[in-house]
mmCIF file of C-alpha atoms in Angstrom:
data_model
loop_
_atom_site.group_PDB
_atom_site.id
_atom_site.type_symbol
_atom_site.label_atom_id
_atom_site.label_comp_id
_atom_site.label_asym_id
_atom_site.label_seq_id
_atom_site.Cartn_x
_atom_site.Cartn_y
_atom_site.Cartn_z
ATOM 1 C CA MET M 1 -31.931 38.323 -33.026
ATOM 2 C CA SER M 2 -28.633 37.077 -31.605
ATOM 3 C CA THR M 3 -27.619 40.636 -30.799
ATOM 4 C CA ALA M 4 -30.872 41.246 -28.898
ATOM 5 C CA VAL M 5 -30.400 38.075 -26.862
ATOM 6 C CA ASP M 6 -26.791 38.995 -26.091
ATOM 7 C CA GLU M 7 -27.864 42.471 -24.953
ATOM 8 C CA ARG M 8 -30.570 41.029 -22.664
ATOM 9 C CA THR M 9 -28.092 38.510 -21.192
ATOM 10 C CA GLU M 10 -25.553 41.268 -20.567
ATOM 11 C CA GLN M 11 -28.217 43.467 -18.927
ATOM 12 C CA VAL M 12 -29.335 40.661 -16.619
ATOM 13 C CA SER M 13 -25.683 39.913 -15.798
ATOM 14 C CA ARG M 14 -25.056 43.539 -14.825
ATOM 15 C CA ALA M 15 -28.216 43.601 -12.737
ATOM 16 C CA SER M 16 -27.290 40.353 -10.989
ATOM 17 C CA ALA M 17 -23.826 41.674 -10.263
ATOM 18 C CA SER M 18 -25.414 44.351 -8.097
ATOM 19 C CA ALA M 19 -26.361 41.577 -5.648
ATOM 20 C CA THR M 20 -22.696 41.076 -4.786
ATOM 21 C CA LEU M 21 -21.704 42.821 -1.559
ATOM 22 C CA PRO M 22 -18.530 42.813 0.549
ATOM 23 C CA ARG M 23 -18.234 40.458 3.482
ATOM 24 C CA GLY M 24 -19.921 41.513 6.687
ATOM 25 C CA VAL M 25 -23.146 42.778 5.187
ATOM 26 C CA THR M 26 -26.416 41.569 6.657
ATOM 27 C CA SER M 27 -28.734 39.081 4.974
ATOM 28 C CA GLY M 28 -31.349 41.820 4.696
ATOM 29 C CA GLN M 29 -28.981 44.062 2.736
ATOM 30 C CA ARG M 30 -28.055 41.226 0.419
ATOM 31 C CA LEU M 31 -31.692 40.282 -0.099
ATOM 32 C CA ARG M 32 -32.556 43.864 -1.039
ATOM 33 C CA ARG M 33 -29.751 43.855 -3.596
ATOM 34 C CA ILE M 34 -31.010 40.618 -5.156
ATOM 35 C CA VAL M 35 -34.559 41.944 -5.426
ATOM 36 C CA LEU M 36 -33.175 45.129 -6.973
ATOM 37 C CA ALA M 37 -31.221 43.025 -9.471
ATOM 38 C CA MET M 38 -34.431 41.285 -10.509
ATOM 39 C CA VAL M 39 -36.274 44.588 -10.789
ATOM 40 C CA ILE M 40 -33.560 46.046 -13.031
ATOM 41 C CA GLY M 41 -33.075 42.895 -15.090
ATOM 42 C CA LEU M 42 -36.771 42.361 -15.816
ATOM 43 C CA ARG M 43 -37.763 46.026 -16.020
ATOM 44 C CA PRO M 44 -37.613 46.282 -19.847
ATOM 45 C CA MET M 45 -39.882 43.247 -20.160
ATOM 46 C CA LEU M 46 -42.455 44.376 -17.592
ATOM 47 C CA VAL M 47 -42.512 48.113 -18.322
ATOM 48 C CA GLY M 48 -42.503 47.407 -22.059
ATOM 49 C CA TYR M 49 -45.638 45.324 -21.600
ATOM 50 C CA TRP M 50 -47.328 48.089 -19.598
ATOM 51 C CA LEU M 51 -46.583 50.618 -22.340
ATOM 52 C CA VAL M 52 -47.886 48.345 -25.091
ATOM 53 C CA MET M 53 -51.131 47.811 -23.178
ATOM 54 C CA LEU M 54 -51.557 51.512 -22.399
ATOM 55 C CA VAL M 55 -51.038 52.535 -26.016
ATOM 56 C CA GLY M 56 -52.955 49.672 -27.576
ATOM 57 C CA PHE M 57 -56.006 49.442 -25.330
ATOM 58 C CA LEU M 58 -56.341 52.908 -23.832
ATOM 59 C CA VAL M 59 -54.917 55.490 -26.222
ATOM 60 C CA VAL M 60 -55.690 53.730 -29.519
ATOM 61 C CA GLY M 61 -58.917 52.203 -28.190
ATOM 62 C CA ILE M 62 -60.355 55.519 -27.060
ATOM 63 C CA ALA M 63 -59.176 57.212 -30.274
ATOM 64 C CA VAL M 64 -61.018 54.622 -32.361
ATOM 65 C CA LYS M 65 -64.118 55.033 -30.199
ATOM 66 C CA ALA M 66 -63.986 58.802 -30.564
ATOM 67 C CA VAL M 67 -63.669 58.593 -34.347
ATOM 68 C CA THR M 68 -66.135 55.797 -35.063
ATOM 69 C CA GLY M 69 -68.418 55.820 -32.054
ATOM 70 C CA GLY M 70 -68.763 52.094 -32.638
ATOM 71 C CA ILE M 71 -67.454 50.808 -29.313
ATOM 72 C CA ASP M 72 -70.013 50.677 -26.523
ATOM 73 C CA HIS M 73 -67.765 49.008 -23.940
ATOM 74 C CA SER M 74 -64.705 49.877 -21.913
ATOM 75 C CA THR M 75 -61.771 49.620 -24.317
ATOM 76 C CA TRP M 76 -59.389 48.947 -21.412
ATOM 77 C CA ASP M 77 -61.491 45.958 -20.397
ATOM 78 C CA TYR M 78 -60.805 44.255 -23.713
ATOM 79 C CA GLY M 79 -57.196 43.854 -22.602
ATOM 80 C CA THR M 80 -57.866 42.345 -19.209
ATOM 81 C CA GLN M 81 -57.149 38.779 -20.344
ATOM 82 C CA SER M 82 -53.478 39.398 -21.004
ATOM 83 C CA PRO M 83 -51.860 40.462 -17.679
ATOM 84 C CA LYS M 84 -52.092 37.045 -16.049
ATOM 85 C CA TYR M 85 -50.672 35.246 -19.085
ATOM 86 C CA PHE M 86 -47.890 37.767 -19.569
ATOM 87 C CA SER M 87 -47.108 37.530 -15.859
ATOM 88 C CA MET M 88 -46.798 33.766 -16.231
ATOM 89 C CA ALA M 89 -44.010 34.489 -18.724
ATOM 90 C CA ILE M 90 -42.347 36.706 -16.107
ATOM 91 C CA GLY M 91 -42.448 33.818 -13.632
ATOM 92 C CA ILE M 92 -40.992 31.426 -16.207
ATOM 93 C CA THR M 93 -38.130 33.835 -16.937
ATOM 94 C CA VAL M 94 -36.874 34.304 -13.368
ATOM 95 C CA THR M 95 -35.071 30.975 -12.844
ATOM 96 C CA PRO M 96 -33.209 30.632 -16.171
ATOM 97 C CA ALA M 97 -32.321 34.336 -16.160
ATOM 98 C CA PHE M 98 -31.017 34.689 -12.600
ATOM 99 C CA LEU M 99 -30.283 31.410 -10.826
ATOM 100 C CA SER M 100 -26.882 30.558 -12.318
ATOM 101 C CA LEU M 101 -25.677 34.162 -12.175
ATOM 102 C CA LEU M 102 -26.670 34.623 -8.543
ATOM 103 C CA VAL M 103 -25.444 31.260 -7.265
ATOM 104 C CA ALA M 104 -22.125 31.803 -9.044
ATOM 105 C CA GLN M 105 -21.741 34.985 -6.958
ATOM 106 C CA GLY M 106 -22.338 33.171 -3.684
ATOM 107 C CA ILE M 107 -26.072 33.737 -3.325
ATOM 108 C CA THR M 108 -27.868 30.723 -1.875
ATOM 109 C CA ARG M 109 -30.800 29.094 -3.627
ATOM 110 C CA ARG M 110 -32.905 29.790 -0.563
ATOM 111 C CA MET M 111 -32.244 33.521 -0.741
ATOM 112 C CA THR M 112 -32.813 33.479 -4.496
ATOM 113 C CA SER M 113 -36.213 31.872 -3.889
ATOM 114 C CA VAL M 114 -37.136 34.443 -1.248
ATOM 115 C CA ALA M 115 -36.057 37.293 -3.521
ATOM 116 C CA ALA M 116 -38.046 35.839 -6.428
ATOM 117 C CA SER M 117 -41.122 35.564 -4.205
ATOM 118 C CA ILE M 118 -40.786 39.204 -3.168
ATOM 119 C CA TYR M 119 -40.238 40.351 -6.744
ATOM 120 C CA LEU M 120 -43.179 38.385 -8.164
ATOM 121 C CA THR M 121 -45.500 39.665 -5.426
ATOM 122 C CA GLY M 122 -44.378 43.249 -6.055
ATOM 123 C CA ALA M 123 -44.763 42.898 -9.828
ATOM 124 C CA ALA M 124 -48.282 41.501 -9.359
ATOM 125 C CA ALA M 125 -49.209 44.389 -7.070
ATOM 126 C CA ALA M 126 -47.767 46.983 -9.474
ATOM 127 C CA THR M 127 -49.592 45.545 -12.478
ATOM 128 C CA ALA M 128 -52.857 45.291 -10.535
ATOM 129 C CA LEU M 129 -52.454 48.915 -9.424
ATOM 130 C CA LEU M 130 -51.917 49.956 -13.045
ATOM 131 C CA TRP M 131 -55.198 48.301 -14.005
ATOM 132 C CA VAL M 132 -56.996 50.065 -11.165
ATOM 133 C CA LEU M 133 -55.630 53.474 -12.158
ATOM 134 C CA VAL M 134 -56.350 53.104 -15.872
ATOM 135 C CA TYR M 135 -59.935 52.067 -15.181
ATOM 136 C CA GLN M 136 -60.294 55.332 -13.220
ATOM 137 C CA VAL M 137 -58.736 57.411 -15.995
ATOM 138 C CA GLU M 138 -60.970 55.768 -18.562
ATOM 139 C CA ASN M 139 -64.020 56.403 -16.368
ATOM 140 C CA VAL M 140 -63.198 60.131 -16.240
ATOM 141 C CA ILE M 141 -62.842 60.271 -20.038
ATOM 142 C CA TYR M 142 -66.040 58.291 -20.603
ATOM 143 C CA SER M 143 -67.992 60.474 -18.178
ATOM 144 C CA TRP M 144 -66.674 63.605 -19.891
ATOM 145 C CA GLN M 145 -67.769 62.315 -23.298
ATOM 146 C CA GLY M 146 -71.064 60.867 -22.072
ATOM 147 C CA TRP M 147 -70.042 57.317 -22.999
ATOM 148 C CA THR M 148 -71.134 54.182 -21.166
ATOM 149 C CA GLN M 149 -68.296 52.262 -19.481
ATOM 150 C CA THR M 150 -69.685 48.731 -19.530
ATOM 151 C CA PHE M 151 -67.378 45.727 -19.193
ATOM 152 C CA ALA M 152 -66.932 43.093 -21.866
ATOM 153 C CA ASN M 153 -65.772 40.506 -19.324
ATOM 154 C CA PRO M 154 -67.288 39.184 -16.075
ATOM 155 C CA HIS M 155 -65.452 40.481 -12.996
ATOM 156 C CA LEU M 156 -65.590 40.523 -9.226
ATOM 157 C CA PHE M 157 -66.531 44.193 -9.628
ATOM 158 C CA THR M 158 -69.380 45.825 -11.547
ATOM 159 C CA LYS M 159 -68.183 49.449 -11.566
ATOM 160 C CA THR M 160 -64.875 51.272 -11.423
ATOM 161 C CA SER M 161 -65.573 52.777 -8.006
ATOM 162 C CA GLN M 162 -65.051 49.292 -6.490
ATOM 163 C CA VAL M 163 -61.311 49.852 -6.334
ATOM 164 C CA GLY M 164 -60.655 47.167 -3.740
ATOM 165 C CA LEU M 165 -62.339 44.451 -5.809
ATOM 166 C CA ILE M 166 -60.524 45.538 -8.979
ATOM 167 C CA PHE M 167 -57.166 45.355 -7.225
ATOM 168 C CA ALA M 168 -57.992 42.040 -5.537
ATOM 169 C CA GLU M 169 -59.085 40.374 -8.781
ATOM 170 C CA PHE M 170 -56.046 41.364 -10.792
ATOM 171 C CA PHE M 171 -53.521 40.928 -7.996
ATOM 172 C CA LEU M 172 -54.711 37.419 -7.165
ATOM 173 C CA LEU M 173 -54.979 36.262 -10.772
ATOM 174 C CA ILE M 174 -51.614 37.747 -11.721
ATOM 175 C CA LEU M 175 -49.824 36.420 -8.642
ATOM 176 C CA SER M 176 -51.196 32.898 -9.076
ATOM 177 C CA HIS M 177 -50.187 32.826 -12.743
ATOM 178 C CA GLU M 178 -46.729 34.175 -11.892
ATOM 179 C CA VAL M 179 -46.330 31.357 -9.361
ATOM 180 C CA ALA M 180 -47.411 28.834 -11.986
ATOM 181 C CA GLY M 181 -44.796 30.318 -14.325
ATOM 182 C CA TRP M 182 -42.186 30.165 -11.543
ATOM 183 C CA LEU M 183 -42.900 26.430 -11.133
ATOM 184 C CA LEU M 184 -42.825 25.865 -14.886
ATOM 185 C CA GLY M 185 -39.459 27.590 -15.207
ATOM 186 C CA ILE M 186 -37.947 25.606 -12.333
ATOM 187 C CA THR M 187 -39.259 22.191 -13.410
ATOM 188 C CA PHE M 188 -38.210 22.577 -17.042
ATOM 189 C CA VAL M 189 -34.744 23.838 -16.087
ATOM 190 C CA ARG M 190 -34.160 21.124 -13.502
ATOM 191 C CA PHE M 191 -35.847 18.086 -15.050
ATOM 192 C CA GLY M 192 -35.643 18.830 -18.762
ATOM 193 C CA PHE M 193 -38.316 19.165 -21.401
ATOM 194 C CA TRP M 194 -40.164 15.844 -21.275
ATOM 195 C CA ARG M 195 -40.340 15.530 -17.506
ATOM 196 C CA GLY M 196 -41.261 19.194 -17.365
ATOM 197 C CA VAL M 197 -44.187 18.432 -19.670
ATOM 198 C CA LEU M 198 -45.253 15.536 -17.430
ATOM 199 C CA LEU M 199 -45.190 17.887 -14.430
ATOM 200 C CA LEU M 200 -47.305 20.533 -16.186
ATOM 201 C CA PRO M 201 -50.552 19.638 -14.340
ATOM 202 C CA LEU M 202 -48.838 20.210 -10.988
ATOM 203 C CA SER M 203 -46.973 23.324 -12.114
ATOM 204 C CA VAL M 204 -50.080 25.144 -13.332
ATOM 205 C CA MET M 205 -52.126 24.204 -10.257
ATOM 206 C CA PRO M 206 -51.904 27.704 -8.642
ATOM 207 C CA ALA M 207 -53.301 29.324 -11.791
ATOM 208 C CA VAL M 208 -56.052 26.720 -12.173
ATOM 209 C CA ALA M 209 -57.037 27.040 -8.520
ATOM 210 C CA ALA M 210 -57.292 30.838 -8.824
ATOM 211 C CA GLU M 211 -59.476 30.583 -11.922
ATOM 212 C CA PHE M 212 -61.910 28.204 -10.191
ATOM 213 C CA LEU M 213 -61.930 30.121 -6.927
ATOM 214 C CA LEU M 214 -62.406 33.615 -8.399
ATOM 215 C CA VAL M 215 -64.462 32.780 -11.530
ATOM 216 C CA ALA M 216 -63.643 36.024 -13.311
ATOM 217 C CA GLN M 217 -62.914 37.129 -16.864
ATOM 218 C CA TRP M 218 -63.307 34.845 -19.896
ATOM 219 C CA LEU M 219 -63.502 31.539 -18.006
ATOM 220 C CA ALA M 220 -66.396 32.799 -15.872
ATOM 221 C CA ASP M 221 -68.953 32.372 -18.668
ATOM 222 C CA VAL M 222 -67.740 28.834 -19.348
ATOM 223 C CA LEU M 223 -67.881 27.788 -15.693
ATOM 224 C CA THR M 224 -71.231 29.454 -15.112
ATOM 225 C CA GLY M 225 -72.608 27.678 -18.148
ATOM 226 C CA LEU M 226 -71.544 24.374 -16.590
ATOM 227 C CA GLY M 227 -73.422 25.221 -13.405
ATOM 228 C CA TYR M 228 -70.336 26.035 -11.339
ATOM 229 C CA HIS M 229 -70.525 29.046 -9.031
ATOM 230 C CA ARG M 230 -67.816 30.980 -7.226
ATOM 231 C CA PRO M 231 -67.400 30.333 -3.500
ATOM 232 C CA PRO M 232 -67.837 33.337 -1.172
ATOM 233 C CA LEU M 233 -65.022 35.862 -1.527
ATOM 234 C CA ALA M 234 -64.273 35.424 2.178
ATOM 235 C CA VAL M 235 -63.240 31.880 1.240
ATOM 236 C CA ALA M 236 -61.912 32.448 -2.277
ATOM 237 C CA VAL M 237 -59.479 35.316 -1.595
ATOM 238 C CA PRO M 238 -57.513 33.721 1.287
ATOM 239 C CA SER M 239 -57.598 30.373 -0.531
ATOM 240 C CA VAL M 240 -55.881 31.876 -3.591
ATOM 241 C CA LEU M 241 -53.271 33.482 -1.343
ATOM 242 C CA VAL M 242 -52.629 30.171 0.434
ATOM 243 C CA VAL M 243 -52.341 28.225 -2.829
ATOM 244 C CA SER M 244 -49.960 30.842 -4.256
ATOM 245 C CA ALA M 245 -47.813 30.746 -1.103
ATOM 246 C CA LEU M 246 -47.689 26.954 -1.243
ATOM 247 C CA GLY M 247 -46.678 27.193 -4.899
ATOM 248 C CA LEU M 248 -43.796 29.507 -4.043
ATOM 249 C CA TYR M 249 -42.695 27.128 -1.299
ATOM 250 C CA ALA M 250 -42.936 24.154 -3.659
ATOM 251 C CA GLY M 251 -40.737 26.043 -6.101
ATOM 252 C CA TYR M 252 -38.178 26.573 -3.349
ATOM 253 C CA LEU M 253 -38.181 22.855 -2.481
ATOM 254 C CA VAL M 254 -37.581 21.898 -6.117
ATOM 255 C CA LEU M 255 -34.987 24.640 -6.609
ATOM 256 C CA ARG M 256 -32.984 23.945 -3.452
ATOM 257 C CA PRO M 257 -31.153 20.790 -4.649
ATOM 258 C CA MET M 258 -30.875 21.925 -8.280
ATOM 259 C CA ALA M 259 -27.381 21.606 -9.745
ATOM 260 C CA LEU M 260 -26.129 24.344 -12.041
ATOM 261 C CA LYS M 261 -25.732 23.282 -15.639
ATOM 262 C CA PRO M 262 -22.400 24.071 -17.309
ATOM 263 C CA ALA M 263 -22.400 26.918 -19.796
ATOM 264 C CA LYS M 264 -22.592 25.901 -23.435
ATOM 265 C CA GLY M 265 -19.846 26.752 -25.913
#
C-alpha cells in the first residue's frame, strides 16, 4: 500500500514539475503547462475508472445478457449513477495532490485555481462524451440482436438519438459534483477535519442544486414522489452552469489565502 502511494506521489510530482518554465514565458504558456500537469497526474485515476466502467457495464453486461437473456434494460444505464460520485473524488483530489507542489515551484494560487477549473470542466466533458458514445454503441448492438434498449433510470432523454440531452445531463451533473468535490478538498485541507465537516452543507451545494434543478437518475423518483417537478430546461441548464461557476469562484476565494502546511517527517 505504501509503495502504491509513493508511486502516485512521485507521478504527481513529475507531472507538476512540467509546469515549471524558464523566465519570460507568457501566463498562457504556463497555464497550459499546469493543466497538462493535472491531466498527466490524474490520468491513471480517470482513465482507470473509464476502463472499469466499460468492462463492467458494457462488455460484461452485454455478455451476461447474451448468455442468459435475462436483462431487458440497457446494461450501460445501470452504471449511470457512478460518474458524478467518482468525479466528486476527482475534485477532492486536486487540491491536496497539486497545490503544495505547484506553489513551491512559483505558481500562484490564482493560476492553480484557473487551471483546476479548466481541468475539471474538460474531465466532465470527456466523461459525458464517453457516456454519449457508449450509449450509441450499445444501441447498435441491441438493434443488431433485436433487444430493447430501455433505461433503468429516469433521464432528461428518452432515447439514445437525443445526443444533446445525454451530453447535457451527464456534463452538468458531473461538473457540479466535481465542483462540490473541489470545495470539499479545499475546505478540509485549509480548515481541518471538524471545520470541514461543519462546512459540508455549503461545500456540496453545487451538487445538491444540480440534482434539484435537473431531477435525473435515482433521485428523480424520490423527488417526483414528493410532488417536486423539474423547472424548464431553459432555466435549469444555465442555472446549473451558474451555480457551478460560483462554486469554482468560491473555491478560489477560500484557496487564495491558504498557507502551505509543512511536510511531515
